[in-house]
Coordinates of C-alpha atoms and ligand atoms in Angstrom, one line a residue:
X281 CA -1.2 -1.7 -14.2
X282 CA -0.4 1.9 -14.8
X283 CA -3.1 4.6 -15.4
X284 CA -2.7 8.3 -16.2
X285 CA -4.7 11.3 -17.1
X286 CA -4.6 12.7 -20.6
X287 CA -6.4 16.0 -21.4
X288 CA -8.6 15.3 -18.3
X289 CA -9.5 11.7 -19.4
X290 CA -8.5 8.5 -17.7
X291 CA -6.0 6.4 -19.8
X292 CA -4.3 3.1 -19.5
X293 CA -0.5 3.1 -20.0
X294 CA 1.1 0.4 -22.1
X295 CA 3.9 -1.8 -20.5
X296 CA 6.6 0.0 -22.6
X297 CA 5.1 3.5 -21.7
X298 CA 4.9 4.3 -25.4
X299 CA 1.2 4.4 -25.8
X300 CA -2.2 5.0 -24.1
X301 CA -5.7 3.6 -24.3
X302 CA -8.6 5.8 -23.5
X303 CA -10.6 4.1 -20.7
X304 CA -14.0 5.4 -21.6
X305 CA -13.6 4.3 -25.3
X306 CA -12.1 0.9 -24.4
X307 CA -14.8 0.2 -21.9
X308 CA -17.6 1.6 -24.1
X309 CA -18.5 4.1 -21.5
X310 CA -18.6 1.8 -18.5
X311 CA -15.7 3.6 -16.9
X312 CA -14.5 7.2 -17.2
X313 CA -13.8 9.4 -18.9
X314 CA -13.3 11.5 -15.7
X315 CA -10.5 10.0 -13.5
X316 CA -12.6 10.5 -10.4
X317 CA -15.3 8.2 -11.7
X318 CA -12.7 5.5 -12.3
X319 CA -11.5 5.7 -8.7
X320 CA -15.1 5.6 -7.5
X321 CA -15.5 2.2 -9.2
X322 CA -12.0 1.1 -8.5
X323 CA -12.6 -2.6 -7.7
X324 CA -14.8 -3.1 -10.8
X325 CA -12.4 -1.1 -13.0
X326 CA -9.4 -3.3 -11.9
X327 CA -11.3 -6.4 -12.6
X328 CA -12.3 -5.1 -16.1
X329 CA -8.8 -3.9 -16.9
X330 CA -7.3 -7.3 -16.0
X331 CA -9.7 -9.2 -18.4
X332 CA -10.4 -6.7 -21.2
X333 CA -8.5 -7.1 -24.4
X334 CA -6.5 -3.9 -24.4
X335 CA -5.0 -3.4 -27.9
X336 CA -2.2 -1.0 -27.3
X337 CA -0.5 -1.9 -30.6
X338 CA -3.6 -1.5 -32.7
X339 CA -5.5 1.3 -30.9
X340 CA -2.9 3.1 -28.8
X341 CA -2.4 6.9 -28.7
X342 CA 1.2 8.0 -28.5
X343 CA 2.2 8.9 -24.9
X344 CA 3.5 12.4 -24.7
X345 CA 4.4 13.5 -21.1
X346 CA 3.4 17.1 -21.8
X347 CA -0.2 15.9 -22.4
X348 CA -0.5 14.2 -19.0
X349 CA -2.1 15.7 -15.9
X350 CA -2.0 14.5 -12.3
X351 CA -3.2 10.8 -12.1
X352 CA -6.0 11.9 -9.7
X353 CA -6.5 15.5 -10.8
X354 CA -9.8 16.2 -8.9
X355 CA -9.7 14.5 -5.5
X356 CA -12.2 15.3 -2.8
X357 CA -9.4 15.5 -0.2
X358 CA -5.6 16.1 -0.3
X359 CA -3.4 15.3 2.6
X360 CA 0.3 16.2 3.0
X361 CA 2.6 15.1 5.8
X362 CA 5.4 17.2 7.3
X363 CA 8.7 16.1 8.9
X364 CA 8.2 12.4 8.0
X365 CA 11.8 11.6 7.5
X366 CA 14.2 11.8 10.5
X367 CA 17.0 13.5 8.5
X368 CA 14.6 16.1 7.2
X369 CA 13.1 16.8 10.7
X370 CA 16.8 17.1 11.9
X371 CA 17.7 19.6 9.2
X372 CA 14.6 21.6 9.9
X373 CA 15.4 21.9 13.6
X374 CA 12.4 19.9 14.9
X375 CA 12.0 16.9 17.1
X376 CA 10.9 13.7 15.4
X377 CA 7.1 13.8 15.4
X378 CA 5.2 11.4 17.5
X379 CA 2.0 12.0 15.4
X380 CA 2.1 12.9 11.7
X381 CA 1.9 16.7 11.2
X382 CA -0.9 17.0 8.5
X383 CA -1.8 19.9 6.2
X384 CA -3.4 20.1 2.7
X385 CA -2.3 21.2 -0.7
X386 CA -5.2 22.9 -2.4
X387 CA -6.3 21.2 -5.7
X388 CA -5.8 24.3 -7.8
X389 CA -2.0 23.7 -7.3
X390 CA -2.2 20.3 -9.1
X391 CA -0.5 19.8 -12.5
X392 CA 1.0 17.1 -14.6
X393 CA 4.5 15.6 -14.6
X394 CA 6.4 18.0 -16.9
X395 CA 6.2 21.7 -17.7
X396 CA 7.1 25.1 -16.4
X397 CA 7.1 26.1 -12.7
X398 CA 6.2 29.7 -12.2
X399 CA 8.1 31.2 -9.3
X400 CA 5.9 33.7 -7.4
X401 CA 8.8 34.8 -5.1
X402 CA 12.5 34.3 -4.5
X403 CA 12.0 31.7 -1.7
X404 CA 10.5 28.7 -3.5
X405 CA 11.9 25.3 -2.5
X406 CA 11.7 21.7 -3.6
X407 CA 10.4 18.6 -1.8
X408 CA 10.5 15.2 -3.5
X409 CA 7.6 13.0 -2.2
X410 CA 5.9 9.7 -2.7
X411 CA 2.2 10.3 -3.4
X412 CA -0.5 7.7 -2.6
X413 CA -3.9 7.7 -4.3
X414 CA -6.8 5.9 -2.6
X415 CA -8.8 3.3 -4.4
X416 CA -11.4 2.4 -1.8
X417 CA -13.2 4.3 1.0
X418 CA -11.0 3.8 4.1
X419 CA -12.5 4.4 7.5
X420 CA -10.6 3.3 10.7
X421 CA -8.4 0.8 8.8
X422 CA -5.5 -0.9 10.4
X423 CA -1.9 -0.6 9.0
X424 CA -1.9 -4.3 8.2
X425 CA -4.8 -3.9 5.7
X426 CA -4.1 -0.3 4.5
X427 CA -2.3 -1.1 1.2
X428 CA -5.4 -2.9 0.0
X429 CA -7.2 0.4 0.1
X430 CA -4.7 2.1 -2.2
X431 CA -5.2 2.5 -5.9
X432 CA -1.5 3.2 -6.5
X433 CA 1.5 5.3 -6.0
X434 CA 3.0 8.1 -8.1
X435 CA 5.8 10.7 -7.9
X436 CA 5.1 14.2 -6.5
X437 CA 6.8 17.5 -5.8
X438 CA 5.6 19.5 -2.8
X439 CA 6.9 22.9 -4.0
X440 CA 6.9 25.2 -1.1
X441 CA 7.0 29.0 -0.8
X442 CA 8.9 29.2 2.5
X443 CA 8.2 32.8 3.4
X444 CA 4.4 32.4 3.4
X445 CA 4.7 28.8 4.8
X446 CA 6.6 30.0 7.8
X447 CA 4.8 33.3 8.4
X448 CA 2.7 33.7 11.5
X449 CA 2.9 32.6 15.1
X450 CA 1.9 28.9 14.4
X451 CA 2.6 26.6 11.4
X452 CA 0.0 27.0 8.7
X453 CA 1.6 25.3 5.7
X454 CA -1.2 24.9 3.3
X455 CA -1.3 28.3 1.4
X456 CA 2.5 28.5 0.9
X457 CA 2.4 25.0 -0.7
X458 CA -0.5 25.8 -3.0
X459 CA 0.6 28.3 -5.6
X460 CA -0.4 27.3 -9.2
X461 CA 1.8 24.4 -10.3
X462 CA 3.1 23.6 -6.8
X463 CA 1.8 20.0 -6.8
X464 CA 3.0 18.3 -10.0
X465 CA 2.4 14.5 -10.0
X466 CA 2.9 11.6 -12.3
X467 CA 3.8 10.6 -14.8
X468 CA 1.3 7.8 -14.0
X469 CA -0.2 5.8 -11.1
X470 CA 1.4 2.4 -10.5
X471 CA -0.8 -0.1 -8.7
X472 CA 0.8 -1.6 -5.6
X473 CA 1.0 -5.1 -7.1
X474 CA 3.4 -3.8 -9.7
X475 CA 5.8 -2.4 -7.1
X476 CA 8.2 -5.1 -5.7
X477 CA 8.8 -3.3 -2.4
X478 CA 6.1 -0.6 -1.9
X479 CA 7.6 0.4 1.5
X480 CA 11.2 0.7 0.2
X481 CA 11.2 2.9 -2.9
X482 CA 14.3 5.0 -3.8
X483 CA 13.5 8.7 -4.1
X484 CA 15.6 11.5 -5.5
X485 CA 15.5 15.1 -6.5
X486 CA 18.0 16.9 -8.8
X487 CA 18.3 20.5 -9.6
X488 CA 20.3 21.3 -12.8
X489 CA 21.6 17.7 -12.6
X490 CA 22.9 18.0 -9.1
X491 CA 21.5 15.6 -6.6
X492 CA 19.8 17.5 -3.7
X493 CA 17.8 14.7 -2.1
X494 CA 18.4 10.9 -2.1
X495 CA 16.7 8.5 0.2
X496 CA 14.2 5.6 0.4
X497 CA 10.6 5.5 1.6
X498 CA 12.0 2.9 4.0
X499 CA 13.2 5.9 6.0
X500 CA 9.7 7.3 6.5
X501 CA 9.0 7.8 10.2
X502 CA 5.3 7.0 9.5
X503 CA 5.1 4.5 6.7
X504 CA 2.3 4.6 4.1
X505 CA 0.2 1.9 6.1
X506 CA 0.7 3.8 9.4
X507 CA -0.3 7.2 7.7
X508 CA -3.5 5.6 6.4
X509 CA -4.3 4.1 9.8
X510 CA -3.7 7.5 11.4
X511 CA -5.7 9.6 8.8
X512 CA -8.6 7.2 8.6
X513 CA -9.0 7.1 12.4
X514 CA -10.0 10.8 12.2
X515 CA -12.0 10.8 8.9
X516 CA -13.0 8.6 6.0
X517 CA -10.5 8.6 3.1
X518 CA -12.4 8.6 -0.2
X519 CA -11.6 7.0 -3.6
X520 CA -9.2 9.2 -5.5
X521 CA -8.0 11.1 -2.4
X522 CA -4.3 12.1 -2.6
X523 CA -1.7 11.8 0.2
X524 CA 1.7 13.5 -0.1
X525 CA 3.8 11.4 2.3
X526 CA 6.7 13.8 3.2
X527 CA 10.2 14.7 2.0
X528 CA 13.7 13.5 2.9
X529 CA 16.6 15.7 3.8
X530 CA 18.2 18.0 1.3
X531 CA 15.7 20.9 0.8
X532 CA 17.1 24.3 -0.2
X533 CA 15.9 26.2 2.8
X534 CA 18.0 24.0 5.2
X535 CA 21.2 24.5 3.3
X536 CA 24.0 26.8 4.4
X537 CA 23.6 29.2 2.8
X538 CA 19.9 28.6 1.9
X539 CA 19.3 27.9 -1.8
X540 CA 16.0 28.6 -3.5
X541 CA 14.8 28.1 -7.1
X542 CA 15.7 30.6 -9.7
X543 CA 14.6 31.3 -13.3
X544 CA 16.0 28.6 -15.6
X545 CA 16.6 26.0 -12.9
X546 CA 15.5 22.5 -13.9
X547 CA 14.0 20.3 -11.2
X548 CA 13.9 16.5 -11.7
X549 CA 12.2 14.2 -9.2
X550 CA 12.2 10.4 -9.5
X551 CA 11.1 7.3 -7.6
X552 CA 12.4 3.9 -8.6
X553 CA 9.8 1.6 -10.1
X554 CA 7.5 4.5 -10.9
X555 CA 9.1 7.3 -13.0
X556 CA 9.9 11.0 -12.9
X557 CA 8.9 14.6 -13.1
X558 CA 10.6 17.6 -14.7
X559 CA 9.9 21.3 -14.2
X560 CA 11.7 24.2 -15.7
X561 CA 11.5 27.3 -13.5
X562 CA 10.3 30.6 -14.9
X563 CA 9.6 33.9 -13.2
X564 CA 5.9 34.6 -12.6
X565 CA 4.7 37.7 -14.6
X566 CA 5.0 40.6 -12.2
X567 CA 6.6 38.5 -9.5
X568 CA 8.7 41.4 -8.5
X569 CA 5.5 43.2 -7.4
X570 CA 4.1 40.3 -5.4
X571 CA 4.1 40.9 -1.7
X572 CA 4.3 37.9 0.6
X573 CA 4.0 39.1 4.1
X574 CA 6.2 37.4 6.7
Ligands
ZN1366 ZN1 6.3 18.2 1.9

């Protein structure tokens, strides 16, 4: 099953990704319309969706990517993991972590799969990432059972303003990764049962058609099950919570010379078996006046 968010309402995506069904209308108000309420009732929702007569052909709304938002647009908690691919830790000049470095992306940075990315400074970078959305409250779960707590996976970009991210005497990533539009996700959430190898998904980022990142989630230092075991040992993960799982090598800031996003750049991010994102970079109004203190 694939679900998405259209104009803030939860929708089911047809198998050919051509049309959508509004969850609240199809379930006569039992689920939705807010996506969070669907995740809060995830087990019941999945059971309903598997048995309900969903008439995409007769009642479907045309799917337009520009109308979609993040699959879980209003999570209670957002987690992001740094340095979770060996080649990215290497290019960043860090040892391979023995515990997942964890920060947040604030929810106001969330947006849908396609659109413009407003560049607040001249040091904005790309990070293609697999994103996990929780379907059940998870507290002290083991890696073996962790996938059963997941609603699904989607494609994410962890856009990063490197000057602000790396300012200060100690790492404090969250603010530099949370400018408006810095967390596009989508185009939809794919449930784990529809992904043949959920721990081995090809991931790629292209800028103006040039491949910048290409890897597989098989290369994660801490796999999705191990991340969920680690996070849920410290605190409960709630339905609808979002986890950005880290990015592989190939970011702009690690290139020689460093390369950052410029007005007019087109960033495409894709994960096999899920889909893709596309942002066109534009200068933020007054960006020349914005001061980011390093
Ligand atoms: Zn990241």
